[in-house]
PDB file of C-alpha atoms in Angstrom:
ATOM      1  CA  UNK A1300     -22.177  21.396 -18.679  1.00  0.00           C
ATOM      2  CA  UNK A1301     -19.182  22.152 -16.340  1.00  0.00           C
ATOM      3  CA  UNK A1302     -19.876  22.356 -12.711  1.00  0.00           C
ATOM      4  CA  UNK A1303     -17.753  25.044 -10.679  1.00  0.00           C
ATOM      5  CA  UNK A1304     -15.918  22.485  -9.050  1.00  0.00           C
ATOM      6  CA  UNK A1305     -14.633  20.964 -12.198  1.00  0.00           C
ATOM      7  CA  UNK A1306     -13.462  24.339 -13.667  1.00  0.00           C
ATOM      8  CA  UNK A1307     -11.550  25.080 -10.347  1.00  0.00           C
ATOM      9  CA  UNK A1308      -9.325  21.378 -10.539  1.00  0.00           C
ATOM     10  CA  UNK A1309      -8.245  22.882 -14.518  1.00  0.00           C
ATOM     11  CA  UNK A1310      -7.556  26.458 -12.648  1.00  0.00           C
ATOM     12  CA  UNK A1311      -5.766  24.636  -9.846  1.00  0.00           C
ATOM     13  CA  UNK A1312      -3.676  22.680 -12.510  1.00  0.00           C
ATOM     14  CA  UNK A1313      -2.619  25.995 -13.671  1.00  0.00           C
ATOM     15  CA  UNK A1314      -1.777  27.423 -10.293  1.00  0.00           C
ATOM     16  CA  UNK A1315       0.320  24.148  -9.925  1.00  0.00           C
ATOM     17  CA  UNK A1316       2.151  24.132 -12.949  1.00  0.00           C
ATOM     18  CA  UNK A1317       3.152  27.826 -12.413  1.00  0.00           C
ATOM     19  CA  UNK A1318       4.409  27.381  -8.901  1.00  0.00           C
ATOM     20  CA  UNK A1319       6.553  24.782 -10.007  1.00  0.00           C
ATOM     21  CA  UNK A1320       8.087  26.354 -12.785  1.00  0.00           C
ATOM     22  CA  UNK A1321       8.774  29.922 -10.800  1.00  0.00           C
ATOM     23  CA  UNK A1322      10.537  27.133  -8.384  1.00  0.00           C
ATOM     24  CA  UNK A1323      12.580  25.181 -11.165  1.00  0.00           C
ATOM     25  CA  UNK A1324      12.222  26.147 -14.612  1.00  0.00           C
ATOM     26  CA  UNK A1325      13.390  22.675 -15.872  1.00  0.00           C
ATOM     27  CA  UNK A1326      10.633  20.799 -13.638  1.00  0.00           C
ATOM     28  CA  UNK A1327       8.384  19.161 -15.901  1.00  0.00           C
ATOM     29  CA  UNK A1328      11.919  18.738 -18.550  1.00  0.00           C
ATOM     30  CA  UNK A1329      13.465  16.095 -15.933  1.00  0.00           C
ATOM     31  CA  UNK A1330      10.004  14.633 -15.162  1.00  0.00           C
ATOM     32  CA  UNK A1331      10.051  13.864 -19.033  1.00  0.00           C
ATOM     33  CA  UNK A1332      13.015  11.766 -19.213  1.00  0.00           C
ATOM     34  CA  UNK A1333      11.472   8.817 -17.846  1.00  0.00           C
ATOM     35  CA  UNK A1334      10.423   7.682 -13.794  1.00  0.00           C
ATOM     36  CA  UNK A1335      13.299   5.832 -11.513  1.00  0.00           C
ATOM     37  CA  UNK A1336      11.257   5.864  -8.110  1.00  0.00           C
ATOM     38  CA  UNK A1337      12.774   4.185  -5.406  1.00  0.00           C
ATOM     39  CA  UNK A1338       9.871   3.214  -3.741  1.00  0.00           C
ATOM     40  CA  UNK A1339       6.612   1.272  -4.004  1.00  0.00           C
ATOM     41  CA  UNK A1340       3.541   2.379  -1.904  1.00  0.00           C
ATOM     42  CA  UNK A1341       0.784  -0.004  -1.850  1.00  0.00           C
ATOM     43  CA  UNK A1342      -2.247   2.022   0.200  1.00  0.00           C
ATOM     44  CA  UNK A1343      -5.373   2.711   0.480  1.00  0.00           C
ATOM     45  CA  UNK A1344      -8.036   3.841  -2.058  1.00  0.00           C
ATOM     46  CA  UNK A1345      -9.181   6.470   0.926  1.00  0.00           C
ATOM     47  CA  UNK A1346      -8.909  10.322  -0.605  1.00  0.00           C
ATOM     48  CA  UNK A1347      -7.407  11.455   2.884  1.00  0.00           C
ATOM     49  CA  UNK A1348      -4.294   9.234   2.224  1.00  0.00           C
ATOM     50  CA  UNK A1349      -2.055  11.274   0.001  1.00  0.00           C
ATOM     51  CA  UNK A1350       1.030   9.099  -0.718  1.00  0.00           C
ATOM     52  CA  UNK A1351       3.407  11.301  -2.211  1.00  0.00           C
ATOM     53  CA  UNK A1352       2.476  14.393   0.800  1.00  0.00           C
ATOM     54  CA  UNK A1353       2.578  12.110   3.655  1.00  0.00           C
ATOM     55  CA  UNK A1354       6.350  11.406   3.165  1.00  0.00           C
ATOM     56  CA  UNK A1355       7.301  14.578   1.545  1.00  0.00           C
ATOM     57  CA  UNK A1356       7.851  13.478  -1.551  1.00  0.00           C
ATOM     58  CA  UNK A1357       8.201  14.433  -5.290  1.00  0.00           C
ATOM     59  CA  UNK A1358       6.603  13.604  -8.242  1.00  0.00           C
ATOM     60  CA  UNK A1359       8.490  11.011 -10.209  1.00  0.00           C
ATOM     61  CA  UNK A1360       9.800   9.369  -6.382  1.00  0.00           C
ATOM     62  CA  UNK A1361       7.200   7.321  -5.624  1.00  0.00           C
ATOM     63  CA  UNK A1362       5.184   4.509  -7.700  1.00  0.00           C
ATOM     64  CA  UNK A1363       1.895   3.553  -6.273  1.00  0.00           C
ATOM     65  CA  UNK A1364      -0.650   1.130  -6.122  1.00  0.00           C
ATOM     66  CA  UNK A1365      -3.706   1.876  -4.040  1.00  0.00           C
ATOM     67  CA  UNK A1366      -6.961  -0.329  -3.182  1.00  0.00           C
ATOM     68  CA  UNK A1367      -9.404  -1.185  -0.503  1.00  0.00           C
ATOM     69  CA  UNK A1368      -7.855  -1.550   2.796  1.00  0.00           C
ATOM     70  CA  UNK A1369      -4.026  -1.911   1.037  1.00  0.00           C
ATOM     71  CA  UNK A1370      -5.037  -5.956   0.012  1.00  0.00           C
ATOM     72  CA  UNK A1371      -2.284  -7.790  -1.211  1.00  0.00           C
ATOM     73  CA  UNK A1372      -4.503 -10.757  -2.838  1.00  0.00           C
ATOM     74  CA  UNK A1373      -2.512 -13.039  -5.054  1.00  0.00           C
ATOM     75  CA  UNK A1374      -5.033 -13.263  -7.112  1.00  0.00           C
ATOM     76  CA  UNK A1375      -5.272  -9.564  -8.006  1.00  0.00           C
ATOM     77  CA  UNK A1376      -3.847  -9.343 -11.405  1.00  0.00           C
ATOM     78  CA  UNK A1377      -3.993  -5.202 -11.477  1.00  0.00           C
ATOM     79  CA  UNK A1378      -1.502  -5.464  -8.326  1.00  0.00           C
ATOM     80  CA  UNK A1379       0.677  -8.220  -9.656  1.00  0.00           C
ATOM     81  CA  UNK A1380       0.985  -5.956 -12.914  1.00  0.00           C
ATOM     82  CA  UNK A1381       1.909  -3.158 -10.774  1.00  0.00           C
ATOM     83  CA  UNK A1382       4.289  -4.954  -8.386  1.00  0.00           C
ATOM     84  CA  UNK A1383       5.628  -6.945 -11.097  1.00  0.00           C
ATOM     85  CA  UNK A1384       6.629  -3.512 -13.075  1.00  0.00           C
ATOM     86  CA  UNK A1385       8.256  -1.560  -9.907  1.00  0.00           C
ATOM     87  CA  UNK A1386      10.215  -4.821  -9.072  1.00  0.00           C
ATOM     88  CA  UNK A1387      11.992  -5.375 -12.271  1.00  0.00           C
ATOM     89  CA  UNK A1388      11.274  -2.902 -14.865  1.00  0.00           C
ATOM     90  CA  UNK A1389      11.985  -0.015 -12.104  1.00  0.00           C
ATOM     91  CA  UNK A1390      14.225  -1.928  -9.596  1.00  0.00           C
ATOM     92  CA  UNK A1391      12.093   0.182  -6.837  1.00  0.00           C
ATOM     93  CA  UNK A1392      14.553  -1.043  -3.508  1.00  0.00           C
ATOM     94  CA  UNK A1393      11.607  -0.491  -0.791  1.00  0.00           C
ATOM     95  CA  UNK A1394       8.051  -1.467  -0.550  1.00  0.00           C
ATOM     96  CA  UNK A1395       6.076   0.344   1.845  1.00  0.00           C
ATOM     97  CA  UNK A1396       2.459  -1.189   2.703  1.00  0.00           C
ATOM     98  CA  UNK A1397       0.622   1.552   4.296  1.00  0.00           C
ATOM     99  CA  UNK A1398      -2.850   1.032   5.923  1.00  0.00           C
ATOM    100  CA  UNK A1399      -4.332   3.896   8.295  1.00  0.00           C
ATOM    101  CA  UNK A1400      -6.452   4.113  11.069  1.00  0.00           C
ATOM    102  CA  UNK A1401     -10.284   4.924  10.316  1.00  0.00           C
ATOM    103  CA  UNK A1402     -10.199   2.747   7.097  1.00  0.00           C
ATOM    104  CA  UNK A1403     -13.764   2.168   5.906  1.00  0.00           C
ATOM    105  CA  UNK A1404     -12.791  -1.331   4.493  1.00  0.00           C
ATOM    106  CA  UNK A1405     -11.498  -2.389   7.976  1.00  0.00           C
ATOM    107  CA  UNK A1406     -14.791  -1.600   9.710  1.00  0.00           C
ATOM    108  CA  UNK A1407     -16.978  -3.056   7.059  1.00  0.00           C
ATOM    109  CA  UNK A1408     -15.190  -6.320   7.264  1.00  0.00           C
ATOM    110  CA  UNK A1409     -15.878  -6.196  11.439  1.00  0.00           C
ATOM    111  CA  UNK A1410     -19.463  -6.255  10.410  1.00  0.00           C
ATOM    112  CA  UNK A1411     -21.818  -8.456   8.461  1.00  0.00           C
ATOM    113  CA  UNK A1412     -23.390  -5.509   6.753  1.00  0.00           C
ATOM    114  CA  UNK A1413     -23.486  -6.860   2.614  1.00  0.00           C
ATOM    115  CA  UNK A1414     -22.398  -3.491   0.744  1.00  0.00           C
ATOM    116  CA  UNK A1415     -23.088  -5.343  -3.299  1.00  0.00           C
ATOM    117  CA  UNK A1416     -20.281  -5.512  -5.112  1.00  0.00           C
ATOM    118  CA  UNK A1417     -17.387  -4.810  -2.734  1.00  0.00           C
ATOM    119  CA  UNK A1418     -18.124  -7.303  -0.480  1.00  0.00           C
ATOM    120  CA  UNK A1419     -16.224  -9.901  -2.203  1.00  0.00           C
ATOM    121  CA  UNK A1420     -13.037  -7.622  -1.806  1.00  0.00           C
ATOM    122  CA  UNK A1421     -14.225  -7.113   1.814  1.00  0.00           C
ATOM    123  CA  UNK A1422     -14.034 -10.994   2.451  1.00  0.00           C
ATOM    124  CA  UNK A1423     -10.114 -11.096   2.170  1.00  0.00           C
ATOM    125  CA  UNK A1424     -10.377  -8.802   4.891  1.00  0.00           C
ATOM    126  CA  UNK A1425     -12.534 -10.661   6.960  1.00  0.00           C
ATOM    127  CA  UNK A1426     -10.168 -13.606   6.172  1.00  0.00           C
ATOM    128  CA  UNK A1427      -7.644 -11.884   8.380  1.00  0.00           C
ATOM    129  CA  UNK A1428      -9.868 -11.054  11.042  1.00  0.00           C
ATOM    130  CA  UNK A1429     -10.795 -14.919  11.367  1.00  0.00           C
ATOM    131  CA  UNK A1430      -6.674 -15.637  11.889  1.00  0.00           C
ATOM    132  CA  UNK A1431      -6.497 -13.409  14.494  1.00  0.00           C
ATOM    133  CA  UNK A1432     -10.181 -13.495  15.948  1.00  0.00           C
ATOM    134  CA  UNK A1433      -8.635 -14.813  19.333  1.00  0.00           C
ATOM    135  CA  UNK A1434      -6.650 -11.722  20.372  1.00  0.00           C
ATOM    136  CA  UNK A1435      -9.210  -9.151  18.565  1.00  0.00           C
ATOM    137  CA  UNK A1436     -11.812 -10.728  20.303  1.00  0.00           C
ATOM    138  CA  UNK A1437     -10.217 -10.262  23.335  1.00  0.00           C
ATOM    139  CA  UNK A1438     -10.329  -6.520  22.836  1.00  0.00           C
ATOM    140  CA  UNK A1439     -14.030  -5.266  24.672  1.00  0.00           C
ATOM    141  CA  UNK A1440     -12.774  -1.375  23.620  1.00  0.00           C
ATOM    142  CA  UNK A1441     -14.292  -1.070  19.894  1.00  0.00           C
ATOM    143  CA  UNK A1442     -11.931   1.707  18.443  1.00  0.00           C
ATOM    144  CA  UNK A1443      -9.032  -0.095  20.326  1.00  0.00           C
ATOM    145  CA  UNK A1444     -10.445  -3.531  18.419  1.00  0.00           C
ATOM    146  CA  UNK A1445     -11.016  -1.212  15.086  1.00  0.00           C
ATOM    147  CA  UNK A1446      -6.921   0.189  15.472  1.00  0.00           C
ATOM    148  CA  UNK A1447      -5.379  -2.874  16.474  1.00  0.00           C
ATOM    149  CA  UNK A1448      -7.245  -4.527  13.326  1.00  0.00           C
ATOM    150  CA  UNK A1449      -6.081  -2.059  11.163  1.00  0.00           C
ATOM    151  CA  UNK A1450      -2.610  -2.928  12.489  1.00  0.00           C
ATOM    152  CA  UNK A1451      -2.708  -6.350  12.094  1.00  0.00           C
ATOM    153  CA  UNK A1452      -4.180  -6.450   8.774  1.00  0.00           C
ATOM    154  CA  UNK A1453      -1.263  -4.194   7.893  1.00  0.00           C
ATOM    155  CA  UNK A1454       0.746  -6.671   8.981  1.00  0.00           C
ATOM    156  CA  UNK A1455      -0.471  -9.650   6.729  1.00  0.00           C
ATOM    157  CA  UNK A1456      -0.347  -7.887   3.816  1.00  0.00           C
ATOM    158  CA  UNK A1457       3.373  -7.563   3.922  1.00  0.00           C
ATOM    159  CA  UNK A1458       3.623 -11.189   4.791  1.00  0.00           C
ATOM    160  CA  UNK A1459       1.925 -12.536   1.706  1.00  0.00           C
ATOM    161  CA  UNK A1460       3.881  -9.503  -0.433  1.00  0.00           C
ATOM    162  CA  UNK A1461       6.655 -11.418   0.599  1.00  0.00           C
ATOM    163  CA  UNK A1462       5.237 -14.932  -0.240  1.00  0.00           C
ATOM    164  CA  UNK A1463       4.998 -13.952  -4.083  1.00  0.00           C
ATOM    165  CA  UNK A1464       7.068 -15.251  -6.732  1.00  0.00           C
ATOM    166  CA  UNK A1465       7.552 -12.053  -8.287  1.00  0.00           C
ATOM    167  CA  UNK A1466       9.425 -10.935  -4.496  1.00  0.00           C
ATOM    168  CA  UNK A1467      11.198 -13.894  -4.044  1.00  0.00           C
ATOM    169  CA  UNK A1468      12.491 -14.296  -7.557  1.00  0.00           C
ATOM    170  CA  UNK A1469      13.319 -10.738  -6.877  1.00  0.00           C
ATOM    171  CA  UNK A1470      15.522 -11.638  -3.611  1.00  0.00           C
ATOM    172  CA  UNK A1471      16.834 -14.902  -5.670  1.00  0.00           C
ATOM    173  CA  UNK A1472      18.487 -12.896  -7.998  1.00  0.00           C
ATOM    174  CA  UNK A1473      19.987 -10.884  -5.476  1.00  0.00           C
ATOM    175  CA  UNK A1474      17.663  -7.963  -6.011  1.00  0.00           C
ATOM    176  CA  UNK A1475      18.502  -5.343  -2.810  1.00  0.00           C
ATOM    177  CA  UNK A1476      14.677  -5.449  -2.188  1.00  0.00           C
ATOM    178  CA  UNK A1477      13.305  -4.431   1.581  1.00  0.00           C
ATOM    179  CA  UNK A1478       9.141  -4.894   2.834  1.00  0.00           C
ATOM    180  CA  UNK A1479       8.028  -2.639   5.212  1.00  0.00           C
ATOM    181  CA  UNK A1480       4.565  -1.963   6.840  1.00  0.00           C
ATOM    182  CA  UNK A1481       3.266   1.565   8.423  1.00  0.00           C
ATOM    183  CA  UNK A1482      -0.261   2.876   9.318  1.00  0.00           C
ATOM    184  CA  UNK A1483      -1.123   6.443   9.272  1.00  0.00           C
ATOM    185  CA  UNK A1484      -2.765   7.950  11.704  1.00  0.00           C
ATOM    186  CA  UNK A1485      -5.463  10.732   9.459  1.00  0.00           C
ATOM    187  CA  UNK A1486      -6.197  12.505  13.060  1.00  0.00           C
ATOM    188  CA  UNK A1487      -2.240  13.573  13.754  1.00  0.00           C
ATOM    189  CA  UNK A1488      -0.871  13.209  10.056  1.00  0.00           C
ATOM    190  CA  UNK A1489       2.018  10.338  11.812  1.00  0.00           C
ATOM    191  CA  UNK A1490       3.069   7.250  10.394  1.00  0.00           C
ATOM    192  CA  UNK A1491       3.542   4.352  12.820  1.00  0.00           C
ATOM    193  CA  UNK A1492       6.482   1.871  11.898  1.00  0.00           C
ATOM    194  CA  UNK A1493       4.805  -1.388  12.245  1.00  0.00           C
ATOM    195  CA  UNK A1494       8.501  -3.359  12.682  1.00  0.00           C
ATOM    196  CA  UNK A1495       7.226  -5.863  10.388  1.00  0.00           C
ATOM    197  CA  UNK A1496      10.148  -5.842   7.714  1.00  0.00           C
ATOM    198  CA  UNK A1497      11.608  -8.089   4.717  1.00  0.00           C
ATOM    199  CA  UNK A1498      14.756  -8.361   2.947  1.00  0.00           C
ATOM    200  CA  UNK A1499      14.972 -11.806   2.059  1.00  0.00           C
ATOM    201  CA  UNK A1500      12.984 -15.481   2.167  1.00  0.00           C
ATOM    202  CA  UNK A1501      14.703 -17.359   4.983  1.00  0.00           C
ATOM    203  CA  UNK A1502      12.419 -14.669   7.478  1.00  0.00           C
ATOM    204  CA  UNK A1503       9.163 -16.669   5.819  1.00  0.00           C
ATOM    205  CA  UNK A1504       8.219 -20.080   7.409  1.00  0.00           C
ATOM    206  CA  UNK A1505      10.422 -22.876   5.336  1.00  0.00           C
ATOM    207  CA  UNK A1506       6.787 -23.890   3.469  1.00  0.00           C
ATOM    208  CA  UNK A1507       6.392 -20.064   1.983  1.00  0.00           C
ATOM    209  CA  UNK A1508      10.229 -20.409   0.504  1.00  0.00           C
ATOM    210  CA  UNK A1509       9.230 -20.262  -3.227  1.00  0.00           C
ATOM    211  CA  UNK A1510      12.328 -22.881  -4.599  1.00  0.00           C
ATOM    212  CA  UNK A1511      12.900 -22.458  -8.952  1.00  0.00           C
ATOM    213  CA  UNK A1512      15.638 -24.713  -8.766  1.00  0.00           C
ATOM    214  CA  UNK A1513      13.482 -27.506 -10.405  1.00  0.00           C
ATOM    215  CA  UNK A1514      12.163 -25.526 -13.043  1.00  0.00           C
TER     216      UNK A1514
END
């Protein structure tokens, strides 16, 4: 039996299509001729982190990928698939790692609370606590701890998006490819540049430097 709140999303699909025909007939014609986004947004699974509103953007502009806390964990095949696809099947130019303040994941990982199932996700995240336990630590303010966390984790997950092969075979092939990492703030609706930003390999320690020339 349909609830009230399902029949409203199929009345507020029809409301949408509507408006966007009465503002360009040939809306949903273009949309059909195929996707060439320039951007990939890997985010957070959290419902108040719209990708495509925060940045004012379009349908058909942006490709997404969205998870726990924004993880970029090698061994994560459905993110692999994903990044693998915008890189060279799209030939996105900008990746755009985007955690936010308030993230549940974050907080879970600064506890020892076991929440089943996700808690093996949660563990990557705790992983990145542990390399930067000494400043967080240092922190006695708990939201301060909580933000700067967020920040940091942020941080390391465009470091290891530029440690994959699928990136750096990207950049070896002379790919015009640029990493970039933000947090958005829910309570004002701003992103925050994190300055942490890639364009090629030689910015990664010599030991991350994927080299194919042997293969």
């Amino acid at each position: 039996m349909k609830t009230d709140f399902y029949k409203s999303l199929i009345e507020n699909n029809k409301k949408w299509v509507q408006s966007k025909l009465e503002s360009d007939p040939y809306f949903f014609k273009k949309l059909e001729n195929g996707q060439h986004p320039p951007l990939l947004w890997i985010g957070c699974s959290d419902s108040r982190v719209p990708a495509n509103e925060i940045i004012g953007a379009n349908p058909g502009e942006v490709f997404v990928h969205r998870n726990i806390a924004n993880m970029v964990v090698h061994s994560d095949l459905n993110m692999l698939s994903v990044l693998d696809y915008a890189v060279n099947a799209l030939k996105i130019k900008h990746i755009i790692v985007c955690g936010h303040y308030g993230c549940g994941g974050i907080k879970a990982a600064m506890g020892n609370q076991s929440y089943g199932l996700v808690d093996n996700w949660i563990r990557h995240i705790r992983d990145v606590y542990r390399h930067h336990y000494m400043e967080l630590d240092q922190i006695v303010d708990e939201k301060k701890r909580f933000d700067r966390f967020v920040e940091l984790n942020t941080k390391e997950q465009v470091y290891d998006l530029a440690k994959t092969s699928i990136v750096q075979d990207a950049w070896k092939d002379g790919h015009e490819l640029y990493l970039h990492g933000w947090v958005y703030g829910i309570s004002t609706g701003i992103v925050k540049d994190l300055k942490v930003n890639f364009s090629c390999n030689t910015q990664l320690e010599e030991f991350y430097r994927l080299d194919r020339t042997g293969i």
